[in-house]
Amino acid sequence: MTSSALAPPTLLARFRDVRALTERLASPLSPEDQTAQSMPEASPTKWHRAHTSWFFEEFLLGPAGGHRPFDPTFRYLFNSYYEAVGPRHPRPHRGLITRPSAEEVGRYRAHVDRAVDELLAHAPGGVHDEIVELGLNHEQQHQELLVMDALHLLSHHPFGPAMVQRPADAPTDDPDPLPQSWRAVPGGLHEIGHDGKGFAFDNEGPRHTVHLVPFEIAERAVTNEDWLAFMTDDGYSRPELWLSDGWAAVRRHGWRAPGYWRQEEDGRWTVFGAAGVRPLRRAEPVCHISFYEADAYARWAGARLPTEAEWEVAARDVAERRGGLLDPDRLHPGPAGRHMIGDVWEWTSSAYLPYPGFRPAEGAVGEYNGKFMSDQHVLRGASCVTPAGHERLTYRNFYPAASRWVFAGLRLARP
Amino acid sequence: MTSSALAPPTLLARFRDVRALTERLASPLSPEDQTAQSMPEASPTKWHRAHTSWFFEEFLLGPAGGHRPFDPTFRYLFNSYYEAVGPRHPRPHRGLITRPSAEEVGRYRAHVDRAVDELLAHAPGGVHDEIVELGLNHEQQHQELLVMDALHLLSHHPFGPAMVQRPADAPTDDPDPLPQSWRAVPGGLHEIGHDGKGFAFDNEGPRHTVHLVPFEIAERAVTNEDWLAFMTDDGYSRPELWLSDGWAAVRRHGWRAPGYWRQEEDGRWTVFGAAGVRPLRRAEPVCHISFYEADAYARWAGARLPTEAEWEVAARDVAERRGGLLDPDRLHPGPAGRHMIGDVWEWTSSAYLPYPGFRPAEGAVGEYNGKFMSDQHVLRGASCVTPAGHERLTYRNFYPAASRWVFAGLRLARP
Amino acid sequence: MTSSALAPPTLLARFRDVRALTERLASPLSPEDQTAQSMPEASPTKWHRAHTSWFFEEFLLGPAGGHRPFDPTFRYLFNSYYEAVGPRHPRPHRGLITRPSAEEVGRYRAHVDRAVDELLAHAPGGVHDEIVELGLNHEQQHQELLVMDALHLLSHHPFGPAMVQRPADAPTDDPDPLPQSWRAVPGGLHEIGHDGKGFAFDNEGPRHTVHLVPFEIAERAVTNEDWLAFMTDDGYSRPELWLSDGWAAVRRHGWRAPGYWRQEEDGRWTVFGAAGVRPLRRAEPVCHISFYEADAYARWAGARLPTEAEWEVAARDVAERRGGLLDPDRLHPGPAGRHMIGDVWEWTSSAYLPYPGFRPAEGAVGEYNGKFMSDQHVLRGASCVTPAGHERLTYRNFYPAASRWVFAGLRLARP
Amino acid sequence: MTSSALAPPTLLARFRDVRALTERLASPLSPEDQTAQSMPEASPTKWHRAHTSWFFEEFLLGPAGGHRPFDPTFRYLFNSYYEAVGPRHPRPHRGLITRPSAEEVGRYRAHVDRAVDELLAHAPGGVHDEIVELGLNHEQQHQELLVMDALHLLSHHPFGPAMVQRPADAPTDDPDPLPQSWRAVPGGLHEIGHDGKGFAFDNEGPRHTVHLVPFEIAERAVTNEDWLAFMTDDGYSRPELWLSDGWAAVRRHGWRAPGYWRQEEDGRWTVFGAAGVRPLRRAEPVCHISFYEADAYARWAGARLPTEAEWEVAARDVAERRGGLLDPDRLHPGPAGRHMIGDVWEWTSSAYLPYPGFRPAEGAVGEYNGKFMSDQHVLRGASCVTPAGHERLTYRNFYPAASRWVFAGLRLARP
């Protein structure tokens, strides 16, 4: 038996695992929690569960033929942004789609799961691997979004309800952060981008040469303790530290601390997270900051953000990673360590643009990445709510500069 | 045994009936349906169920003493607009309050019901009657709002889901409307307003004298057939028919038919209602029109809207009424008849202002009506979704001029 | 020679006087001042000068025949809101119409003046009187608007420039206000509205009967001293004093004093006016308040606003008036006295609605008043910037409730 | 006499020339034209004239000592965005600053001119050269902005008034465009950025190495004829050609042709420009397009935009340039030729980001460029309204992606 003959069962097993994790993440959320939408950029949990299923129906089961759609209206309701597929429900109104119910969405998922199971069991080896692989990676992205969006929704509740139970062994101490240190990276020509072996999103390639000036990169991410020093030094009140748009955002939104931070009556800072409000821990990487804040902090620290090329070159040599979401009850970053992947996404100074020679895929899936390449900023690494196995050295995450509901922090570079 | 001794049981029975009707109205709505909010002016079903219970906790059980609130956070979450009670959750964000769940709100209601039962059973006869009566009328108002708001939410769904089952005996014919006719009402001095016997809202009094010029009033409301003639005559395209603000609203919103009307591909008009989409019936009173549309129609017809004083004087002599909501499965108006109460609220030409000598009640309940007396328009009568027994000849309903989610139509007056 | 033979010269003289006053009011304003628009509700000085000329071209010279328009594009540029005349430049963009220049508008005015002169000199006696009279009253309204709008514009300048020179004899003392007193007005049937003798706007009729309850009315308007007491008693911080929409406006706009009031560093209040910033004078009627503030003050004072019918009945017996704008260098109210006309417009509690039997004029001039009869509030009297001779006992001025750039105050009524 | 002794007179001569050109550009604009502001991103002519003078007062005359400011309020009124200088008038309200007048601004300019003349005449050689040079380049930038902003303002006038007289020798033919051709540029390591010799803005450096893949670049810019083909092929209606944000902009703004294009009743296209409306000329480079449109066109054409590094490397070998603004009566691009500088700014695919090792200048002038380095797009070349002598191979212009009032077009690259 060849390894290629073995592939389909393995893919199917992964399919089942990924699909099950989505449901496990959604399970502590009530039908009500799963329906509300807290901002146009966020989607209801229920929508994420349905949209990831629609993706398999639209791009795998439909083209494969013989599939009976669970409900023909879902093609309109659960298309996200694929213009080539046809009209779709407007994103800002996803929170008004009270039907189907969360329970019905569960039946929809089961229907799709059965159909995919059936299809993969009988299809010639590997013929659907590519699109299934894409669908699984797509669903993993939405798993992180599901957590981000649910947390954002709950953060609007005046009484800060918990999404998950606080783990019994949740740490209660506040250890000192790892001291900062710097690592030199040589300049000259480097290769970055995905080499085409194994799965990657289209935006990670083609692999290409970049010329870098020698630089140093911080060994650990900026911590909450670091950030408190920035705040104490009036970081949020000094326009000279900020990009012009960033300073406008500070004033417009009244930012004076990272997202989800709350100052208690006694002056202490607490953080709202998936397990509700908990004390700030100094050693953890700062999280839920915008690009503007990351940039201002770096300027204040006499450093700068790395470019994405610098980040990738520097990260290549760091073996240690920390996996996320293996335990869905632990939805916050651990103490900042020497790894560069798995605590918080790290804002880079790079705009999200096509690599030289980039070509999106043909057809509707070509809309997956390329059409968003304007006015977005690249984040690298992965966060504590990125599904384990989804992280990749060449991974290019991207968000608008003012976004704060991402599990995002920063790492310094210099000079 | 005196009749006064009998009063408390009767009030308690009414309390139970009213409270039960709210739950019956909500019962076809899923937890998801009960949570979403389609516009700032509308509230989630769940919120209506909780707020009407909060009203009894805040104004009856709390002052009576000895009451243990079901949940102390509800005082903040379910206060509507009573400044004197304290801070409250902002109205436009009611749809983000996913906790408590619809089910938990059911337990809250039962908790309050038990407490009120208990209180009324043991209190000296009549001591709480006034506030209980107010609470019941308050809840009846919210029953109509609950239906209006749920219908508005479902109307945003691209596939027009039904709120209730279409009754098996729903009419399928399209009978001719009752012919229009006019009734003369003499001018001179008339008394209007509530005389203080039995319950009325504070805004219905004091009873006072008005001087009227003789006028005629239409015997039946304007029908869908009438409205089609207005549309055919380009009523929505002729600025000379409209108030300036009304014409601006027509252009801004693109109005070309009443709310919930939809034109099918073959040109026929259908109407979205509680039982889903159904064919337009010509004999029914036109419904879901704004004040601006009512006013423009009257001008087009060479007539005018009656003032609220004219309406009340004219209605005094019309015996027949049609009760609403007795059968929650019938949530649309019947054919326009000679009655003036029970099909659709009727826009008057009157602004909502205090009657001469008006004084709001003392304390927080004084905020019930008086503070809304600017830039609102009076509607008279009652609609098919006004609870039976809640209608009153002197009742003053009020909405902003552009509102279309009210079950509102019009009746002509002249000259 | 009959009096009717004398009328045309008299009207022509008035025509010249009114036209000249407009130019005199505009003369201290530079071409730049005359072009800018500070909010959609306000218009540039240059626009007022042109629009009042357009009115004569459109409604007098054009229909009379033989008139060569000064510039055919002006029909589009300087139509205000007459739908029947054709399309027009959108009101919020009047400040972008930099051509024609202020000087060119002067030539336009002269062109129209000559044509009207010519027409009236040769037309059969009285044939154009009605429309000329309307045009003159129209222009007088715009004279007041011109001052209001120019003042509003200059108030946005960070350094408070003056529109007119402070008169050499401007008072510098701060005399005590006239003590308040009350006058009883009997109830019963009264006639109000214009009786058709002499000019009146269509909205002032028909004269009709109203039934009033006996009431008392204050002999003088509320003064700045009175208002300071309201402010000291936290009037702007107590929601129970305010209409719901009014309280929302207070919070949205951050109101804590009347419009154009400024608190200096030493705590004293000054007022920005046509002659620049000057100290607050306690005896003057409070000015530049919204309807919401007038209503809240009255509630705080244990009184109420009069209805427009009460105001008119009460004012009938007050002989003294104070003329405005005779001296364009005096653009602020004098000390509050016993007159009811000529210092500040007085907010009433009445909504702006048609009188019983009201019919707008035929044709485009029918749009003058009637189409604004929704969600506006009636003011009575006249202000220090109302042209002398334009005031009238039956005059119905109207503005939205939040307006503060009007020269408006209030007078109390009770009970 | 050494050449260094000669330098100050030369700089002074240039100072006088540049200052005079600003006034010559403003001279056809009336005081009214010079005051209005058509959008927050644009500024009144009068403001440009004053702000460029303020720059010399703030950064040259003030620090040099002994200068009496023309008017102390101007420091607040005419600061653009320098946070370090202090508070300033909000940009969106520049159109409400009717005082000082355009004439007074002329006096302000003369006052500053005299003071700079005086200072340069007596200062030790070269001591002020750097800041004067910056001030001149700053004023040249504002000369282009002045024309852009005035044109934008006039484009809002419903009757398309001209800013300048159409030159007597304005071409009336419509010659065929130059045929397109492609030039190969070798890949590998290239140096880009300013080398520090002569003036450059801080954002043009440091010079640094980039690695390029071999590519081809078009010999001439995309023409109006090319663009008509894109429109004929439904370019504005096919979402697959557009970035996601670009497609949203197309729908939001209703774009269906470049800015200032107008379709006449007979279907022909005309263009609004400084000399009023004129027929479209096919051979001219397309102008007044957004980044989104440039990007969509390139995708439609099977090509792409060049990066700014590619553009700079390719332009290095093109000798010919076309100077702008030498003749202020010619404010539109000539036919597209082989030059890369002087017709239209060319959108590149590059985001506006700091070059490796970039450091802004110390003090307030450090705010000149660096703080805008987010969410802007680089344009290269220069336009027909860029002052002659201001263009530079390394010049980095930048605007947000949706901007259409820039004189901007595009040049294709491939593969």
GROMACS .gro file of N, CA and C in nm, chain A residues 28-39 46 72-74 76-77 89 93 95-103 153-154 156-159 161-163, chain B residues 28-39 46 72-74 76-77 89 93 95-103 153-154 156-159 161-163:
model
  228
   28PRO      N    1  -2.020   2.614   2.454
   28PRO     CA    2  -2.060   2.690   2.574
   28PRO      C    3  -2.146   2.811   2.544
   29LEU      N    4  -2.170   2.839   2.418
   29LEU     CA    5  -2.246   2.959   2.381
   29LEU      C    6  -2.391   2.923   2.357
   30SER      N    7  -2.480   2.997   2.419
   30SER     CA    8  -2.624   2.972   2.407
   30SER      C    9  -2.673   3.010   2.267
   31PRO      N   10  -2.793   2.968   2.230
   31PRO     CA   11  -2.850   3.012   2.102
   31PRO      C   12  -2.849   3.164   2.090
   32GLU      N   13  -2.877   3.233   2.201
   32GLU     CA   14  -2.878   3.379   2.199
   32GLU      C   15  -2.737   3.432   2.170
   33ASP      N   16  -2.636   3.379   2.243
   33ASP     CA   17  -2.498   3.421   2.220
   33ASP      C   18  -2.456   3.398   2.075
   34GLN      N   19  -2.505   3.291   2.018
   34GLN     CA   20  -2.461   3.253   1.884
   34GLN      C   21  -2.525   3.338   1.773
   35THR      N   22  -2.621   3.421   1.810
   35THR     CA   23  -2.697   3.494   1.708
   35THR      C   24  -2.657   3.641   1.696
   36ALA      N   25  -2.617   3.702   1.807
   36ALA     CA   26  -2.592   3.846   1.807
   36ALA      C   27  -2.462   3.881   1.736
   37GLN      N   28  -2.459   4.001   1.681
   37GLN     CA   29  -2.342   4.052   1.608
   37GLN      C   30  -2.305   4.188   1.669
   38SER      N   31  -2.183   4.198   1.718
   38SER     CA   32  -2.148   4.317   1.796
   38SER      C   33  -2.090   4.429   1.712
   39MET      N   34  -2.047   4.399   1.590
   39MET     CA   35  -1.999   4.505   1.499
   39MET      C   36  -1.997   4.446   1.358
   46LYS      N   37  -2.310   3.136   1.518
   46LYS     CA   38  -2.397   3.053   1.433
   46LYS      C   39  -2.359   3.070   1.286
   72PRO      N   40  -3.178   2.544   0.020
   72PRO     CA   41  -3.129   2.627  -0.091
   72PRO      C   42  -3.109   2.774  -0.052
   73THR      N   43  -3.176   2.820   0.054
   73THR     CA   44  -3.158   2.961   0.092
   73THR      C   45  -3.021   2.986   0.157
   74PHE      N   46  -2.955   2.879   0.200
   74PHE     CA   47  -2.829   2.898   0.270
   74PHE      C   48  -2.719   2.950   0.177
   76TYR      N   49  -2.743   3.190  -0.019
   76TYR     CA   50  -2.747   3.336  -0.006
   76TYR      C   51  -2.707   3.380   0.135
   77LEU      N   52  -2.757   3.306   0.233
   77LEU     CA   53  -2.737   3.351   0.372
   77LEU      C   54  -2.594   3.336   0.420
   89HIS      N   55  -2.617   3.789   0.162
   89HIS     CA   56  -2.672   3.871   0.269
   89HIS      C   57  -2.567   3.971   0.314
   93HIS      N   58  -2.564   4.292   0.857
   93HIS     CA   59  -2.695   4.248   0.903
   93HIS      C   60  -2.698   4.099   0.938
   95GLY      N   61  -2.649   3.970   1.212
   95GLY     CA   62  -2.710   3.950   1.344
   95GLY      C   63  -2.861   3.950   1.341
   96LEU      N   64  -2.921   3.983   1.227
   96LEU     CA   65  -3.068   3.982   1.217
   96LEU      C   66  -3.120   3.849   1.161
   97ILE      N   67  -3.028   3.762   1.123
   97ILE     CA   68  -3.069   3.633   1.066
   97ILE      C   69  -3.095   3.535   1.181
   98THR      N   70  -3.216   3.544   1.238
   98THR     CA   71  -3.246   3.459   1.353
   98THR      C   72  -3.286   3.319   1.310
   99ARG      N   73  -3.318   3.303   1.184
   99ARG     CA   74  -3.347   3.170   1.130
   99ARG      C   75  -3.249   3.140   1.019
  100PRO      N   76  -3.187   3.026   1.009
  100PRO     CA   77  -3.211   2.908   1.092
  100PRO      C   78  -3.159   2.928   1.235
  101SER      N   79  -3.211   2.845   1.324
  101SER     CA   80  -3.168   2.847   1.464
  101SER      C   81  -3.030   2.783   1.478
  102ALA      N   82  -2.970   2.805   1.593
  102ALA     CA   83  -2.841   2.741   1.622
  102ALA      C   84  -2.853   2.588   1.611
  103GLU      N   85  -2.966   2.540   1.655
  103GLU     CA   86  -2.987   2.395   1.651
  103GLU      C   87  -2.996   2.346   1.506
  153LEU      N   88  -1.838   4.019   2.148
  153LEU     CA   89  -1.979   4.034   2.184
  153LEU      C   90  -1.996   4.039   2.336
  154LEU      N   91  -1.938   3.944   2.404
  154LEU     CA   92  -1.956   3.937   2.549
  154LEU      C   93  -1.893   4.058   2.619
  156HIS      N   94  -1.927   4.348   2.536
  156HIS     CA   95  -2.024   4.458   2.536
  156HIS      C   96  -2.127   4.443   2.646
  157HIS      N   97  -2.132   4.327   2.707
  157HIS     CA   98  -2.229   4.307   2.814
  157HIS      C   99  -2.180   4.383   2.937
  158PRO      N  100  -2.269   4.461   2.997
  158PRO     CA  101  -2.220   4.545   3.109
  158PRO      C  102  -2.168   4.466   3.228
  159PHE      N  103  -2.201   4.336   3.236
  159PHE     CA  104  -2.158   4.260   3.353
  159PHE      C  105  -2.055   4.151   3.321
  161PRO      N  106  -1.987   3.870   3.126
  161PRO     CA  107  -2.008   3.726   3.147
  161PRO      C  108  -1.896   3.642   3.086
  162ALA      N  109  -1.873   3.527   3.145
  162ALA     CA  110  -1.767   3.438   3.097
  162ALA      C  111  -1.816   3.352   2.982
  163MET      N  112  -1.727   3.326   2.888
  163MET     CA  113  -1.759   3.237   2.776
  163MET      C  114  -1.727   3.093   2.816
  443PRO      N  115  -4.417   3.141   1.994
  443PRO     CA  116  -4.370   3.091   1.864
  443PRO      C  117  -4.232   3.143   1.825
  444LEU      N  118  -4.175   3.230   1.905
  444LEU     CA  119  -4.046   3.290   1.870
  444LEU      C  120  -3.933   3.214   1.940
  445SER      N  121  -3.833   3.176   1.863
  445SER     CA  122  -3.719   3.100   1.917
  445SER      C  123  -3.633   3.189   2.004
  446PRO      N  124  -3.543   3.131   2.082
  446PRO     CA  125  -3.448   3.214   2.160
  446PRO      C  126  -3.373   3.311   2.071
  447GLU      N  127  -3.338   3.268   1.950
  447GLU     CA  128  -3.268   3.357   1.856
  447GLU      C  129  -3.358   3.475   1.817
  448ASP      N  130  -3.483   3.444   1.777
  448ASP     CA  131  -3.577   3.550   1.740
  448ASP      C  132  -3.596   3.650   1.855
  449GLN      N  133  -3.596   3.599   1.976
  449GLN     CA  134  -3.626   3.683   2.092
  449GLN      C  135  -3.511   3.774   2.132
  450THR      N  136  -3.396   3.756   2.069
  450THR     CA  137  -3.275   3.829   2.112
  450THR      C  138  -3.238   3.942   2.019
  451ALA      N  139  -3.264   3.928   1.890
  451ALA     CA  140  -3.215   4.026   1.793
  451ALA      C  141  -3.297   4.155   1.798
  452GLN      N  142  -3.234   4.264   1.760
  452GLN     CA  143  -3.296   4.397   1.760
  452GLN      C  144  -3.276   4.457   1.621
  453SER      N  145  -3.385   4.489   1.554
  453SER     CA  146  -3.373   4.528   1.413
  453SER      C  147  -3.352   4.677   1.391
  454MET      N  148  -3.381   4.757   1.493
  454MET     CA  149  -3.355   4.902   1.484
  454MET      C  150  -3.358   4.958   1.625
  461LYS      N  151  -3.741   3.918   2.409
  461LYS     CA  152  -3.691   3.882   2.542
  461LYS      C  153  -3.686   4.005   2.632
  487PRO      N  154  -2.991   4.115   4.066
  487PRO     CA  155  -2.972   4.260   4.085
  487PRO      C  156  -2.927   4.333   3.959
  488THR      N  157  -2.868   4.260   3.863
  488THR     CA  158  -2.824   4.328   3.740
  488THR      C  159  -2.942   4.367   3.650
  489PHE      N  160  -3.058   4.308   3.675
  489PHE     CA  161  -3.171   4.333   3.586
  489PHE      C  162  -3.223   4.476   3.600
  491TYR      N  163  -3.052   4.734   3.595
  491TYR     CA  164  -2.981   4.811   3.494
  491TYR      C  165  -3.021   4.767   3.354
  492LEU      N  166  -3.032   4.636   3.336
  492LEU     CA  167  -3.054   4.582   3.201
  492LEU      C  168  -3.194   4.611   3.148
  504HIS      N  169  -2.909   5.038   3.051
  504HIS     CA  170  -2.842   4.994   2.930
  504HIS      C  171  -2.893   5.074   2.811
  508HIS      N  172  -2.848   4.918   2.203
  508HIS     CA  173  -2.765   4.798   2.223
  508HIS      C  174  -2.840   4.686   2.294
  510GLY      N  175  -2.997   4.457   2.165
  510GLY     CA  176  -2.979   4.332   2.091
  510GLY      C  177  -2.848   4.261   2.122
  511LEU      N  178  -2.759   4.325   2.197
  511LEU     CA  179  -2.632   4.260   2.233
  511LEU      C  180  -2.639   4.192   2.370
  512ILE      N  181  -2.753   4.208   2.437
  512ILE     CA  182  -2.768   4.147   2.570
  512ILE      C  183  -2.814   4.002   2.551
  513THR      N  184  -2.717   3.914   2.528
  513THR     CA  185  -2.753   3.774   2.503
  513THR      C  186  -2.777   3.699   2.633
  514ARG      N  187  -2.731   3.755   2.743
  514ARG     CA  188  -2.760   3.696   2.874
  514ARG      C  189  -2.838   3.797   2.956
  515PRO      N  190  -2.945   3.764   3.024
  515PRO     CA  191  -2.996   3.629   3.042
  515PRO      C  192  -3.058   3.573   2.914
  516SER      N  193  -3.071   3.441   2.910
  516SER     CA  194  -3.133   3.373   2.797
  516SER      C  195  -3.285   3.391   2.801
  517ALA      N  196  -3.348   3.358   2.691
  517ALA     CA  197  -3.495   3.363   2.686
  517ALA      C  198  -3.554   3.272   2.793
  518GLU      N  199  -3.489   3.161   2.816
  518GLU     CA  200  -3.539   3.067   2.916
  518GLU      C  201  -3.527   3.127   3.057
  568LEU      N  202  -3.848   4.269   1.283
  568LEU     CA  203  -3.727   4.187   1.274
  568LEU      C  204  -3.739   4.085   1.161
  569LEU      N  205  -3.847   4.012   1.162
  569LEU     CA  206  -3.863   3.906   1.061
  569LEU      C  207  -3.872   3.965   0.920
  571HIS      N  208  -3.688   4.174   0.801
  571HIS     CA  209  -3.553   4.193   0.750
  571HIS      C  210  -3.492   4.065   0.698
  572HIS      N  211  -3.556   3.954   0.727
  572HIS     CA  212  -3.503   3.827   0.679
  572HIS      C  213  -3.531   3.817   0.529
  573PRO      N  214  -3.431   3.783   0.451
  573PRO     CA  215  -3.454   3.784   0.306
  573PRO      C  216  -3.558   3.684   0.259
  574PHE      N  217  -3.593   3.586   0.343
  574PHE     CA  218  -3.688   3.485   0.296
  574PHE      C  219  -3.822   3.489   0.370
  576PRO      N  220  -3.978   3.478   0.682
  576PRO     CA  221  -4.032   3.369   0.764
  576PRO      C  222  -4.157   3.412   0.840
  577ALA      N  223  -4.242   3.318   0.868
  577ALA     CA  224  -4.366   3.346   0.940
  577ALA      C  225  -4.342   3.344   1.090
  578MET      N  226  -4.415   3.430   1.160
  578MET     CA  227  -4.409   3.434   1.306
  578MET      C  228  -4.510   3.335   1.364
   0.00000   0.00000   0.00000
